[in-house]
Amino acid sequence: MRVRARIDKGIEALEIQICNNELTPQVKQLVEDISAFVNEGIAVTDFRGEKIMLPTRDILRIYTENQRVMVQDAKGIYNTPEKLYELEGRLDEGQFFRISKSEIVNLKKIKRLDLNITGTIKVILSDGTEAYTSRRNVTKLKQILGIKG
């Protein structure tokens, strides 16, 4: 296996590429391992005031409430000192999507979508939590999820 770095002034953000002639179990595992390492977690504070590192794979959604940034997983809701835009910038864009001005959801935790609401999409997460897309993000969410129409 060859490892190399390439510097290109045209690249706007740090990018890691894994190249091979086919998608093997080794390639899949390498992608998962690197993603887990790069996106290891978010520092949060629980309701008792204890600081913990919440793995990104466990996060259902990140949202703002009363001018605070909240992070939710299946076990509870935590707060973080980071800004929503800061988190958006460092989360894996293949796993997380900003559905509105105040909310980011984990695409892997979406249980189902309700497309019946005019102009928006109701997103139901794996724990039953409901979130709503803003009108401006409906088209992009449909593209990412492969929904036609």
Coordinates of C-alpha atoms in Angstrom, one line a residue:
M1 CA 0.0 0.0 0.0
R2 CA 1.3 3.4 -1.0
V3 CA 0.7 6.5 1.1
R4 CA 1.4 10.0 -0.3
A5 CA 0.4 13.7 0.2
R6 CA -0.4 16.0 -2.6
I7 CA -0.5 19.8 -2.2
D8 CA -2.8 21.7 -4.6
K9 CA -3.6 25.4 -4.1
G10 CA -7.0 24.8 -5.8
I11 CA -8.2 22.5 -3.0
E12 CA -10.3 24.4 -0.5
A13 CA -10.5 21.8 2.3
L14 CA -8.5 18.9 3.5
E15 CA -9.5 15.8 1.6
I16 CA -8.5 12.1 2.0
Q17 CA -8.8 9.8 -1.0
I18 CA -8.5 6.1 -1.1
C19 CA -7.9 4.7 -4.6
N20 CA -8.1 1.1 -5.7
N21 CA -9.3 -0.7 -8.8
E22 CA -12.3 -2.2 -7.0
L23 CA -14.4 -1.7 -3.8
T24 CA -13.0 -4.5 -1.5
P25 CA -13.8 -5.2 2.1
Q26 CA -10.3 -3.8 2.9
V27 CA -11.2 -0.5 1.2
K28 CA -14.5 -0.3 3.0
Q29 CA -12.9 -1.0 6.3
L30 CA -10.2 1.6 5.6
V31 CA -12.8 4.3 4.8
E32 CA -14.8 3.5 8.0
D33 CA -11.6 3.5 10.1
I34 CA -10.4 6.9 8.7
S35 CA -13.8 8.4 9.0
A36 CA -14.1 7.3 12.6
F37 CA -10.7 8.7 13.4
V38 CA -11.2 12.0 11.7
N39 CA -14.8 12.4 13.0
E40 CA -14.2 10.8 16.3
G41 CA -16.7 12.8 18.3
I42 CA -18.0 16.0 19.7
A43 CA -17.3 17.3 23.2
V44 CA -20.6 17.7 25.0
T45 CA -21.8 18.3 28.6
D46 CA -24.6 16.1 30.0
F47 CA -27.4 17.2 32.4
R48 CA -25.1 16.5 35.4
G49 CA -22.4 18.9 34.1
E50 CA -20.0 16.1 33.1
K51 CA -18.0 16.5 30.0
I52 CA -18.0 13.6 27.6
M53 CA -16.9 12.8 24.0
L54 CA -20.0 11.8 22.0
P55 CA -19.1 9.6 19.0
T56 CA -20.4 11.1 15.8
R57 CA -21.8 7.7 14.7
D58 CA -24.3 7.9 17.7
I59 CA -25.6 11.4 17.0
L60 CA -29.1 11.7 15.8
R61 CA -29.2 15.5 15.4
I62 CA -27.6 18.8 16.3
Y63 CA -29.8 21.8 16.8
T64 CA -30.1 25.2 18.4
E65 CA -32.5 25.9 21.2
N66 CA -32.6 29.1 23.3
Q67 CA -29.4 30.3 21.7
R68 CA -27.5 27.1 22.8
V69 CA -26.3 24.2 20.6
M70 CA -27.8 20.9 21.6
V71 CA -26.6 17.4 20.5
Q72 CA -29.0 14.5 20.7
D73 CA -28.3 10.8 20.6
A74 CA -30.6 7.8 21.5
K75 CA -29.7 8.2 25.2
G76 CA -30.3 11.9 25.7
I77 CA -29.7 15.5 24.9
Y78 CA -26.4 17.3 25.6
N79 CA -25.1 20.8 25.1
T80 CA -21.9 21.9 23.4
P81 CA -20.0 25.1 23.4
E82 CA -19.3 24.8 19.6
K83 CA -21.3 26.8 17.1
L84 CA -23.6 25.0 14.7
Y85 CA -21.6 26.2 11.7
E86 CA -18.3 25.0 13.3
L87 CA -19.8 21.5 13.7
E88 CA -21.2 21.5 10.2
G89 CA -17.7 22.3 8.9
R90 CA -16.0 19.4 10.6
L91 CA -18.7 16.7 10.3
D92 CA -18.7 14.2 7.4
E93 CA -21.0 15.7 4.8
G94 CA -21.8 12.2 3.6
Q95 CA -23.3 11.4 7.0
F96 CA -24.7 14.8 8.2
F97 CA -26.9 17.3 6.4
R98 CA -28.1 20.7 7.5
I99 CA -31.9 20.5 7.0
S100 CA -32.5 24.1 8.3
K101 CA -30.9 27.2 9.6
S102 CA -31.0 25.7 13.1
E103 CA -30.6 21.9 12.6
I104 CA -28.3 19.2 11.3
V105 CA -29.4 15.5 11.1
N106 CA -27.5 12.3 10.8
L107 CA -28.5 10.8 7.4
K108 CA -27.8 7.3 8.7
K109 CA -30.3 7.8 11.5
I110 CA -33.2 8.7 9.3
K111 CA -36.0 6.1 9.8
R112 CA -38.5 7.6 7.3
L113 CA -39.6 10.8 5.6
D114 CA -43.1 12.3 5.3
L115 CA -43.3 14.1 2.0
N116 CA -47.0 15.0 2.4
I117 CA -46.3 18.3 4.0
T118 CA -46.5 21.1 1.4
G119 CA -43.1 22.6 0.7
T120 CA -41.1 20.8 3.5
I121 CA -40.2 17.3 4.4
K122 CA -40.8 15.8 7.9
V123 CA -37.8 13.7 8.9
I124 CA -38.4 11.0 11.4
L125 CA -35.3 9.8 13.1
S126 CA -34.6 6.3 14.5
D127 CA -35.8 7.2 18.0
G128 CA -39.0 8.8 16.7
T129 CA -37.8 12.4 16.9
E130 CA -39.3 14.6 14.2
A131 CA -37.5 17.4 12.4
Y132 CA -38.5 19.5 9.5
T133 CA -36.5 20.7 6.5
S134 CA -36.6 24.3 5.4
R135 CA -38.0 24.9 2.0
R136 CA -34.6 25.9 0.7
N137 CA -33.1 22.6 1.6
V138 CA -35.8 20.2 0.4
T139 CA -34.4 19.8 -3.1
K140 CA -30.8 19.1 -1.9
L141 CA -32.0 16.6 0.7
K142 CA -34.0 14.8 -2.0
Q143 CA -30.9 14.6 -4.2
I144 CA -28.8 13.3 -1.4
L145 CA -31.3 10.6 -0.5
G146 CA -32.0 9.7 -4.2
I147 CA -35.7 10.8 -4.1
K148 CA -37.2 11.8 -7.5
G149 CA -39.7 14.5 -8.0

